[in-house]
Coordinates of C-alpha atoms and ligand atoms in Angstrom, one line a residue:
M191 CA 0.0 0.0 0.0
V192 CA 2.8 2.3 1.1
E193 CA 4.8 1.2 -1.9
T194 CA 2.0 1.9 -4.3
S195 CA 1.5 5.4 -3.0
L196 CA 5.3 6.0 -3.2
Q197 CA 5.3 4.7 -6.7
Q198 CA 2.5 7.0 -7.5
H199 CA 4.3 9.9 -5.9
I200 CA 7.4 9.2 -7.9
N201 CA 5.4 8.9 -11.1
Q202 CA 3.7 12.1 -10.3
Q203 CA 7.0 13.9 -9.7
L204 CA 8.5 12.5 -13.0
F205 CA 5.4 13.5 -14.9
E206 CA 5.7 17.0 -13.6
K207 CA 9.4 17.3 -14.0
L208 CA 9.4 16.0 -17.6
E209 CA 6.0 17.8 -18.2
L210 CA 4.9 14.4 -19.4
A211 CA 1.5 14.1 -21.1
Y212 CA 0.0 11.0 -22.8
F213 CA -2.9 9.5 -24.6
C214 CA -3.8 6.0 -25.6
V215 CA -5.6 4.8 -28.8
D216 CA -7.2 1.5 -29.7
Q217 CA -6.5 -0.3 -32.9
S218 CA -9.0 1.9 -34.7
M219 CA -7.1 5.0 -33.6
Q220 CA -9.8 6.1 -31.3
I221 CA -8.6 7.7 -28.1
I222 CA -9.3 5.6 -25.1
D223 CA -7.4 7.5 -22.4
A224 CA -5.8 11.0 -22.2
S225 CA -4.0 13.0 -19.6
E226 CA -5.4 16.3 -18.6
N227 CA -2.2 18.3 -19.1
L228 CA -2.3 17.7 -22.9
E229 CA -3.9 21.1 -23.0
N230 CA -0.6 22.5 -21.9
Y231 CA 0.8 21.7 -25.3
G232 CA -2.2 22.9 -27.1
Y233 CA -3.7 19.4 -27.8
T234 CA -7.2 20.6 -26.8
G235 CA -9.2 18.2 -28.9
V236 CA -7.5 15.1 -27.6
V237 CA -10.3 13.6 -25.5
V238 CA -11.6 10.1 -25.0
G239 CA -13.7 9.1 -28.0
A240 CA -12.0 11.4 -30.5
N241 CA -10.0 10.0 -33.4
A242 CA -6.3 10.6 -33.1
D243 CA -5.9 10.8 -36.9
D244 CA -8.1 13.9 -36.8
C245 CA -6.9 15.8 -33.8
V246 CA -3.1 15.1 -33.6
D247 CA -1.3 16.0 -36.7
F248 CA 1.7 13.7 -36.2
M249 CA -0.6 10.7 -35.9
F250 CA -1.9 11.1 -39.4
G251 CA -1.2 8.0 -41.5
L252 CA 0.2 6.0 -38.6
D253 CA -1.4 2.9 -37.1
A254 CA -1.7 1.4 -33.6
Y255 CA 1.3 -0.9 -34.2
T256 CA 3.8 1.8 -34.9
E257 CA 6.8 2.1 -32.6
L258 CA 8.4 5.4 -33.1
D259 CA 10.4 8.3 -31.5
L260 CA 9.9 11.8 -32.9
P261 CA 12.6 13.9 -31.1
M262 CA 11.5 17.4 -32.1
V263 CA 7.9 18.1 -32.9
E264 CA 6.2 21.4 -32.8
S265 CA 3.0 21.2 -30.7
P266 CA -0.1 23.3 -31.5
S267 CA 0.9 25.7 -28.7
G268 CA 4.3 26.2 -30.4
K269 CA 6.3 24.3 -27.8
K270 CA 8.9 21.8 -28.9
V271 CA 8.0 18.4 -27.8
S272 CA 9.4 14.9 -28.1
V273 CA 6.9 12.1 -28.9
S274 CA 7.2 8.3 -28.2
L275 CA 4.8 5.8 -29.7
L276 CA 4.7 2.7 -27.6
P277 CA 2.5 -0.1 -29.1
R278 CA 0.9 -2.7 -26.6
D279 CA -1.2 -5.8 -27.4
S280 CA -4.4 -4.0 -28.0
F281 CA -3.6 -0.3 -27.8
L282 CA -0.9 2.3 -28.4
T283 CA 0.4 4.7 -25.8
V284 CA 1.6 8.1 -27.1
L285 CA 3.9 9.9 -24.6
I286 CA 4.6 13.6 -25.1
S287 CA 7.3 15.4 -23.2
S288 CA 8.7 18.9 -23.3
A289 CA 11.8 19.2 -25.6
S290 CA 12.3 22.9 -24.9
A291 CA 15.5 22.4 -22.9
E292 CA 16.9 20.3 -25.7
A293 CA 15.6 22.9 -28.2
D294 CA 17.3 25.6 -26.2
Q295 CA 20.5 23.6 -26.1
R296 CA 20.3 23.1 -29.9
Q297 CA 19.7 26.8 -30.4
L298 CA 22.6 27.5 -28.2
L299 CA 24.7 25.1 -30.2
Q300 CA 23.6 26.6 -33.4
Q301 CA 24.4 30.1 -32.1
K302 CA 27.8 28.9 -31.1
A303 CA 28.3 27.3 -34.5
N304 CA 27.3 30.6 -36.1
E305 CA 29.6 32.6 -33.9
N306 CA 32.4 30.1 -34.6
E307 CA 31.8 30.5 -38.3
L308 CA 32.0 34.3 -37.9
L309 CA 35.2 34.0 -35.9
V310 CA 36.7 31.7 -38.6
E311 CA 35.7 34.2 -41.2
Q312 CA 37.3 37.0 -39.2
Q313 CA 40.4 34.9 -38.8
I314 CA 40.6 34.3 -42.5
K315 CA 40.2 38.0 -43.1
L316 CA 42.9 38.8 -40.6
M317 CA 45.2 36.2 -42.1
K318 CA 44.7 37.7 -45.5
Q319 CA 45.5 41.1 -44.1
L320 CA 48.6 39.7 -42.5
E321 CA 49.6 38.0 -45.7
N322 CA 49.1 41.3 -47.6
A323 CA 51.1 43.2 -45.0
S324 CA 53.9 40.7 -45.1
E325 CA 53.9 40.7 -48.9
M326 CA 54.2 44.5 -48.8
L327 CA 57.0 44.3 -46.3
E328 CA 58.8 41.8 -48.5
Q329 CA 58.4 44.1 -51.4
K330 CA 59.7 47.0 -49.4
N331 CA 62.6 44.9 -48.3
V332 CA 63.4 44.0 -51.9
Q333 CA 63.2 47.7 -52.8
L334 CA 65.5 48.6 -49.8
E335 CA 68.0 45.9 -50.7
E336 CA 68.0 47.1 -54.3
A337 CA 68.5 50.7 -53.2
S338 CA 71.3 49.7 -51.0
R339 CA 72.9 47.6 -53.8
L340 CA 72.5 50.6 -56.1
Q341 CA 74.1 52.8 -53.6
T342 CA 77.0 50.4 -53.1
S343 CA 77.5 49.9 -56.8
F344 CA 77.3 53.7 -57.3
L345 CA 79.9 54.3 -54.7
S346 CA 82.2 51.6 -56.2
G347 CA 81.5 53.0 -59.7
V348 CA 82.3 56.6 -58.7
S349 CA 85.4 55.7 -56.8
H350 CA 86.6 53.5 -59.7
E351 CA 86.1 56.5 -62.1
F352 CA 88.1 58.7 -59.8
R353 CA 91.1 56.4 -59.8
T354 CA 91.9 56.9 -63.5
P355 CA 92.2 60.7 -63.5
L356 CA 94.0 60.5 -60.1
T357 CA 96.6 58.2 -61.6
S358 CA 97.4 60.9 -64.1
I359 CA 97.4 63.7 -61.6
I360 CA 99.8 61.8 -59.2
G361 CA 102.0 60.6 -62.0
Y362 CA 102.3 63.9 -63.8
T363 CA 102.9 66.0 -60.7
N364 CA 105.7 63.6 -59.8
L365 CA 107.3 64.2 -63.2
V366 CA 106.9 68.0 -62.9
K367 CA 108.3 67.9 -59.4
Q368 CA 111.3 65.9 -60.5
A369 CA 111.9 68.2 -63.5
L370 CA 111.6 71.3 -61.3
Q371 CA 113.9 69.8 -58.7
S372 CA 116.7 69.0 -61.2
A373 CA 116.2 72.3 -63.1
G374 CA 116.2 74.4 -60.0
D375 CA 119.1 73.0 -58.0
D376 CA 120.0 76.6 -57.3
G377 CA 116.7 77.0 -55.4
S378 CA 115.1 79.3 -58.0
E379 CA 112.2 76.8 -58.5
S380 CA 111.6 76.1 -54.8
D381 CA 108.3 77.9 -54.7
K382 CA 107.0 75.8 -57.6
V383 CA 108.3 72.6 -56.0
Q384 CA 106.3 73.5 -52.9
H385 CA 103.2 74.2 -54.9
I386 CA 103.4 71.0 -56.8
G387 CA 104.1 69.2 -53.5
A388 CA 100.8 70.6 -52.2
V389 CA 99.0 69.3 -55.3
Q390 CA 100.5 65.9 -54.7
R391 CA 99.5 65.7 -51.1
S392 CA 96.0 66.7 -51.9
S393 CA 95.7 64.2 -54.6
K394 CA 97.1 61.4 -52.4
H395 CA 94.6 62.5 -49.7
L396 CA 91.8 62.4 -52.3
L397 CA 93.0 58.9 -53.3
S398 CA 92.8 57.7 -49.7
L399 CA 89.2 59.1 -49.5
V400 CA 88.3 57.3 -52.8
E401 CA 89.9 54.1 -51.4
N402 CA 87.6 54.4 -48.3
L403 CA 84.6 54.8 -50.5
L404 CA 85.5 51.8 -52.6
D405 CA 86.1 49.8 -49.5
H406 CA 82.7 50.7 -48.1
G407 CA 81.2 49.1 -51.1
K408 CA 83.1 45.9 -50.2
L409 CA 82.2 45.8 -46.5
D410 CA 79.1 43.7 -47.0
S411 CA 80.5 41.4 -49.7
D412 CA 83.7 40.2 -47.9
E413 CA 85.7 41.8 -50.8
I414 CA 88.2 43.5 -48.5
I415 CA 91.2 41.4 -48.8
V416 CA 94.4 41.6 -46.8
R417 CA 97.6 40.4 -48.6
P418 CA 100.5 40.2 -46.2
K419 CA 103.9 40.5 -47.7
E420 CA 107.5 41.5 -46.9
T421 CA 107.4 45.1 -45.7
D422 CA 109.9 47.5 -44.2
L423 CA 107.9 48.9 -41.3
A424 CA 110.3 51.7 -40.6
E425 CA 110.1 52.9 -44.2
L426 CA 106.3 52.7 -44.2
F427 CA 106.0 54.7 -41.0
N428 CA 108.4 57.3 -42.3
D429 CA 106.4 57.6 -45.6
V430 CA 103.2 58.1 -43.6
E431 CA 104.9 60.8 -41.5
L432 CA 106.1 62.6 -44.7
L433 CA 102.6 62.5 -46.1
L434 CA 100.8 63.8 -43.0
K435 CA 103.4 66.2 -41.5
P436 CA 102.5 69.0 -43.8
L437 CA 98.9 68.8 -42.6
S438 CA 99.9 69.1 -38.9
D439 CA 102.3 71.9 -39.9
G440 CA 99.5 73.7 -41.6
K441 CA 97.5 73.7 -38.4
H442 CA 100.5 74.6 -36.2
I443 CA 100.2 71.5 -34.1
D444 CA 103.1 69.2 -33.2
F445 CA 103.3 65.8 -34.9
I446 CA 105.4 63.5 -32.8
V447 CA 106.4 60.0 -34.1
E448 CA 107.9 57.5 -31.7
L449 CA 109.1 54.4 -33.3
G450 CA 110.4 51.5 -31.3
F451 CA 112.4 50.2 -34.2
E452 CA 114.9 51.4 -36.8
Q453 CA 115.2 51.1 -40.5
P454 CA 115.2 48.5 -41.8
M455 CA 112.6 46.5 -39.9
I456 CA 111.3 43.8 -42.2
V457 CA 108.0 42.2 -41.2
V458 CA 105.2 40.4 -42.9
T459 CA 102.1 42.6 -43.2
D460 CA 99.9 44.2 -45.8
D461 CA 101.7 47.5 -46.3
S462 CA 99.0 49.3 -48.2
R463 CA 96.2 48.3 -45.8
L464 CA 98.4 49.3 -42.8
R465 CA 99.2 52.6 -44.5
Q466 CA 95.4 53.1 -45.1
C467 CA 94.6 52.5 -41.4
L468 CA 97.4 54.9 -40.3
I469 CA 96.3 57.6 -42.7
N470 CA 92.7 57.3 -41.6
L471 CA 93.5 57.5 -37.8
L472 CA 96.2 60.2 -38.1
G473 CA 94.0 62.1 -40.6
N474 CA 91.3 62.2 -38.0
A475 CA 93.6 63.1 -35.2
I476 CA 95.1 66.1 -37.2
K477 CA 91.7 67.1 -38.5
F478 CA 90.0 67.3 -35.1
T479 CA 92.9 68.8 -33.2
D480 CA 93.3 72.6 -33.3
S481 CA 96.0 73.0 -30.7
G482 CA 98.5 70.8 -29.0
S483 CA 99.8 67.7 -30.6
V484 CA 99.2 64.4 -32.4
R485 CA 101.5 61.5 -31.4
L486 CA 102.0 58.3 -33.3
T487 CA 103.7 55.4 -31.5
A488 CA 104.6 52.0 -32.9
K489 CA 106.6 49.2 -31.3
L490 CA 107.2 45.6 -32.1
S491 CA 107.3 42.8 -29.5
D492 CA 107.0 39.1 -30.0
D493 CA 106.0 39.4 -33.6
F494 CA 103.2 41.8 -32.8
L495 CA 103.0 45.4 -33.9
K496 CA 101.3 47.8 -31.4
V497 CA 100.3 51.1 -32.8
G498 CA 98.8 54.1 -30.9
V499 CA 97.5 57.5 -32.2
F500 CA 97.0 60.1 -29.5
D501 CA 95.7 63.6 -29.9
T502 CA 94.9 66.6 -27.7
G503 CA 91.8 67.4 -29.6
P504 CA 88.2 68.0 -28.4
G505 CA 87.6 64.3 -27.5
I506 CA 84.5 62.3 -28.0
S507 CA 81.5 62.1 -25.6
Q508 CA 80.6 58.6 -24.2
E509 CA 77.3 58.8 -26.2
N510 CA 79.1 59.4 -29.4
L511 CA 81.8 56.8 -28.7
A512 CA 79.1 54.1 -29.0
K513 CA 78.2 55.2 -32.5
I514 CA 81.6 56.2 -33.9
K515 CA 82.3 53.0 -35.8
L516 CA 78.9 53.1 -37.7
P517 CA 79.3 53.7 -41.4
F518 CA 78.7 57.4 -42.4
W519 CA 78.3 58.5 -38.8
Q520 CA 79.8 61.9 -37.9
A521 CA 79.4 64.0 -34.8
A522 CA 77.0 66.8 -35.6
D523 CA 79.0 69.7 -34.1
T524 CA 82.5 69.2 -35.4
G525 CA 82.1 71.4 -38.5
K526 CA 84.9 69.3 -40.2
A527 CA 84.6 67.7 -43.5
G528 CA 84.7 63.9 -43.9
T529 CA 82.8 60.8 -45.1
G530 CA 82.2 59.1 -41.8
L531 CA 83.8 55.9 -43.2
G532 CA 87.3 56.1 -42.0
L533 CA 86.8 54.4 -38.6
T534 CA 84.3 51.8 -40.0
I535 CA 86.8 50.7 -42.6
T536 CA 89.9 50.9 -40.3
E537 CA 88.1 48.7 -37.8
R538 CA 87.3 46.1 -40.4
I539 CA 90.9 46.1 -41.9
V540 CA 92.4 45.8 -38.4
E541 CA 90.1 42.9 -37.7
L542 CA 91.1 41.2 -41.0
M543 CA 94.7 41.7 -40.0
G544 CA 94.0 39.8 -36.8
G545 CA 93.6 42.7 -34.3
E546 CA 91.1 44.9 -32.7
L547 CA 90.6 48.7 -32.9
E548 CA 90.3 50.3 -29.5
I549 CA 89.2 53.9 -29.0
S550 CA 89.1 55.7 -25.7
S551 CA 88.2 59.3 -25.3
E552 CA 86.5 61.8 -23.0
L553 CA 85.2 65.2 -23.9
G554 CA 87.9 67.8 -23.5
C555 CA 90.6 65.2 -22.9
G556 CA 91.7 64.2 -26.4
T557 CA 91.4 60.8 -28.1
Q558 CA 93.5 57.6 -28.1
V559 CA 93.1 55.0 -30.7
S560 CA 95.2 51.8 -30.7
F561 CA 95.5 48.4 -32.2
E562 CA 97.8 45.4 -32.1
I563 CA 98.3 43.1 -35.1
P564 CA 100.5 40.1 -35.9
A565 CA 103.7 41.2 -37.8
P566 CA 106.2 38.4 -37.9
Q567 CA 109.7 39.7 -38.2
L568 CA 112.0 38.6 -41.0
D569 CA 115.8 38.9 -41.3
A570 CA 116.9 42.5 -40.7
E571 CA 118.5 42.7 -44.1
P572 CA 116.1 44.3 -46.6
K573 CA 116.1 42.8 -50.1
P574 CA 118.1 44.9 -52.5
V575 CA 115.3 44.7 -55.1
E576 CA 113.0 46.6 -52.7
S577 CA 115.3 49.7 -53.0
Q578 CA 115.2 52.2 -55.8
M579 CA 118.1 50.6 -57.7
L580 CA 116.1 48.1 -59.7
P581 CA 118.4 46.1 -62.1
F582 CA 117.8 47.1 -65.7
K583 CA 116.9 44.2 -68.0
Q584 CA 116.7 44.9 -71.7
A585 CA 113.0 44.5 -72.6
K586 CA 110.5 45.3 -75.3
I587 CA 107.2 46.3 -73.7
L588 CA 103.7 46.5 -75.2
L589 CA 101.4 49.0 -73.4
A590 CA 97.7 48.6 -74.0
E591 CA 95.8 51.6 -72.5
D592 CA 93.0 53.7 -74.0
D593 CA 93.5 56.7 -71.7
Y594 CA 96.1 58.8 -73.5
D595 CA 97.2 60.8 -70.4
I596 CA 98.1 57.6 -68.5
A597 CA 99.6 55.9 -71.6
D598 CA 101.9 59.0 -72.3
L599 CA 102.9 59.1 -68.7
I600 CA 103.8 55.4 -68.5
V601 CA 105.6 55.5 -71.9
M602 CA 107.6 58.5 -70.7
M603 CA 108.6 56.9 -67.4
L604 CA 109.6 53.6 -68.9
S605 CA 111.4 55.2 -71.8
E606 CA 113.4 57.4 -69.4
R607 CA 114.6 54.1 -67.8
G608 CA 115.7 52.9 -71.2
Y609 CA 112.9 50.5 -72.1
E610 CA 111.5 50.2 -75.6
V611 CA 107.7 50.7 -75.4
S612 CA 105.0 50.3 -78.0
H613 CA 101.6 51.7 -77.2
V614 CA 98.2 50.6 -78.5
D615 CA 94.8 52.0 -77.4
N616 CA 92.5 49.0 -77.7
G617 CA 92.4 45.3 -77.1
E618 CA 92.2 44.2 -80.7
L619 CA 95.4 46.1 -81.6
A620 CA 97.1 44.6 -78.6
L621 CA 96.2 41.1 -79.8
N622 CA 97.3 41.9 -83.4
A623 CA 100.6 43.3 -82.1
L624 CA 101.2 40.2 -79.9
E625 CA 100.4 37.8 -82.8
N626 CA 102.8 39.6 -85.1
Q627 CA 105.7 40.8 -83.0
E628 CA 107.9 39.6 -80.2
F629 CA 107.5 41.3 -76.8
D630 CA 109.0 40.6 -73.5
F631 CA 106.2 42.0 -71.4
V632 CA 102.7 43.4 -71.7
L633 CA 101.2 46.1 -69.5
M634 CA 97.4 46.1 -70.2
D635 CA 94.3 47.9 -69.0
I636 CA 91.1 46.0 -68.6
H637 CA 88.4 48.4 -69.8
M638 CA 89.3 49.1 -73.4
P639 CA 87.3 49.5 -76.6
I640 CA 86.7 46.7 -79.2
M641 CA 88.3 44.0 -77.0
T642 CA 88.7 44.2 -73.2
G643 CA 91.8 43.1 -71.4
Y644 CA 89.9 39.9 -70.4
D645 CA 89.1 39.2 -74.1
V646 CA 92.8 39.6 -75.0
L647 CA 93.9 37.3 -72.2
R648 CA 91.3 34.7 -73.3
E649 CA 92.5 34.9 -76.9
L650 CA 96.2 34.6 -75.9
Q651 CA 95.3 31.4 -74.0
V652 CA 93.5 30.0 -77.1
K653 CA 96.3 30.9 -79.5
G654 CA 99.0 29.7 -77.0
I655 CA 100.8 33.0 -76.9
K656 CA 102.8 33.0 -73.7
T657 CA 104.0 36.6 -73.4
P658 CA 103.6 37.6 -69.7
V659 CA 100.8 40.1 -69.2
A660 CA 100.5 42.4 -66.1
I661 CA 97.0 43.8 -65.8
M662 CA 96.8 47.5 -64.7
S663 CA 93.2 48.3 -63.6
A664 CA 91.3 50.9 -61.7
S665 CA 89.2 48.2 -60.2
A666 CA 90.3 47.0 -56.8
V667 CA 87.4 44.6 -56.7
E668 CA 88.7 41.1 -55.7
S669 CA 86.5 39.3 -58.2
D670 CA 88.1 41.3 -61.1
R671 CA 91.6 40.3 -59.9
A672 CA 90.5 36.7 -59.6
K673 CA 89.0 36.7 -63.1
A674 CA 92.2 38.1 -64.6
E675 CA 94.3 35.6 -62.7
Q676 CA 92.1 32.8 -63.9
L677 CA 92.7 34.0 -67.5
G678 CA 96.4 33.7 -67.0
C679 CA 97.7 37.2 -66.2
F680 CA 101.1 37.3 -64.7
D681 CA 100.2 40.0 -62.1
Y682 CA 97.4 42.5 -61.3
L683 CA 98.3 46.1 -60.5
I684 CA 95.8 48.6 -59.2
K685 CA 95.9 52.2 -60.5
P686 CA 97.7 54.4 -59.8
V687 CA 100.6 52.1 -60.5
E688 CA 104.1 52.8 -59.3
I689 CA 106.6 52.5 -62.1
D690 CA 109.0 50.6 -59.8
D691 CA 106.3 48.0 -59.2
V692 CA 105.9 47.6 -62.9
I693 CA 109.7 47.1 -63.4
R694 CA 110.0 44.7 -60.5
I695 CA 107.1 42.6 -61.8
M696 CA 108.6 42.7 -65.4
N697 CA 112.0 41.6 -64.1
L698 CA 110.4 38.7 -62.3
A699 CA 108.5 37.7 -65.4
I700 CA 111.6 37.9 -67.6
D701 CA 113.6 35.8 -65.1
Q702 CA 110.9 33.2 -65.0
R703 CA 110.8 32.9 -68.8
A704 CA 114.6 32.7 -69.2
Ligands
LIG956 P1 85.3 61.1 -40.9 O1 86.5 61.5 -40.1 O2 85.5 61.0 -42.3 O3 84.1 61.9 -40.5 P2 85.4 58.6 -39.3 O4 84.7 57.4 -39.4 O5 86.9 58.6 -39.4 O6 84.9 59.6 -40.4 O7 85.0 59.3 -38.0 C1 83.7 59.4 -37.6 C2 83.5 60.5 -36.6 O8 84.1 60.2 -35.4 C3 84.1 61.8 -37.0 O9 83.2 62.6 -37.9 C4 84.2 62.5 -35.7 O10 83.0 63.1 -35.2 C5 84.6 61.4 -34.7 N1 86.1 61.3 -34.6 C6 86.9 60.4 -35.2 N2 88.2 60.6 -34.8 C7 88.1 61.6 -33.9 C8 89.2 62.2 -33.1 N3 90.5 61.9 -33.2 N4 88.8 63.3 -32.3 C9 87.5 63.6 -32.2 N5 86.5 63.1 -32.9 C10 86.8 62.0 -33.8

């Protein structure tokens, strides 16, 4: 009894909780029982005696034996209901329960799906924007790289173009100076000698600026090459002193050179690179110092060369010291001319020579720059061939050069030393001459009309003509040298060429052929 009423209670609770309604039909689909709460779902006509086919739309066409679950049916009151058809022996029970929670859940899910779709769409849009932005960045990068490549090749091109006329200026002023010196032994021409000396110094200074510009173009491409060779350090430092002393004299400041070695001091180093570093550092020290002194110290110990450049100039602030080695950087307030490249290039060269450039300075306390590089010492005796007295070897020389100023100068200098020189002004004529006449040595430019120096070298190889050729080019680009060497040139000289270098190389070539 208790159990029955408990059962009834539970059933009652369940019915209420699930909002369960029901009706039963007999085999002729007539309603034989119906719960009162069917009205809650709008099934008002579902009463005992009525036909289910007529008053319940989802029952239309079904029979009393159908077992079926309809999960989501809209009731006449607009509520979502789930319907279960449960056939028994002689009747069919139809259970109707609320599906609104499920419907809400579905709606929520649908909403979430829609939101997700929106998010995905937005994400795709953002990705597209990102892609566009990165494409634009890439394009800008390419443009920037191109601009920087153009700048570099422009600088290389310009400095290359500068070398050729500078070769003439330096060579001809040398000739004029020598002529004046021998004509005016009585001192009558001393003014002119001084003037021409000034032109020479300026052109050499210009050449060192051009060299820095050219080297800047090579900074990124590993083109700066250091070629150590036998070098008289004492001679090199004396040369640098002679070159820069007039600049310090002009500013009435002392130029003190303290060398810890005497001439000759033969070591292995790249003399022209070391010279370039010293000119850059001393050039700065003299340029920025208006009173006091510039001191250059150099000493050798354990096969290392230690160099110091000290000045009593304005000094450099700590803030500026951090930026000083950046390319093209210059302090804003110095009012001095410059390219802002000297220190960048000097630092790189010193690094390539195995050292490190150190700068210390304080505003108002001058500047100290130093570096230490390997410089293995050789026998103290300098080689006689390094002196001015180069042995004369009878030789017939072919000069191929399209710049008449340079050609005249070289012909003049070689003829003065007793050599027989024929000049041609293009590659084709050079090749013809070499095919038809005997020469001991060829001095040849690269960039010539009709056939370049490279073309001639190539043809000589094909034709088996073995006359030694020294290339003389304004291009200090390593790949140009490598190309010429690959094509069999005997040596590669960079303009402006020193006539002693030409003779030394020619003697070597003649000795090797003998
Ligand atoms: P440049 O001398 O051609 O301007 P550098 O790279 O050699 O280029 O030097 C960069 C800058 O560093 C100079 O413009 C100058 O502001 C500063 N600087 C270099 N050396 C000195 C020095 N000895 N004293 C004072 N300032 C210096």
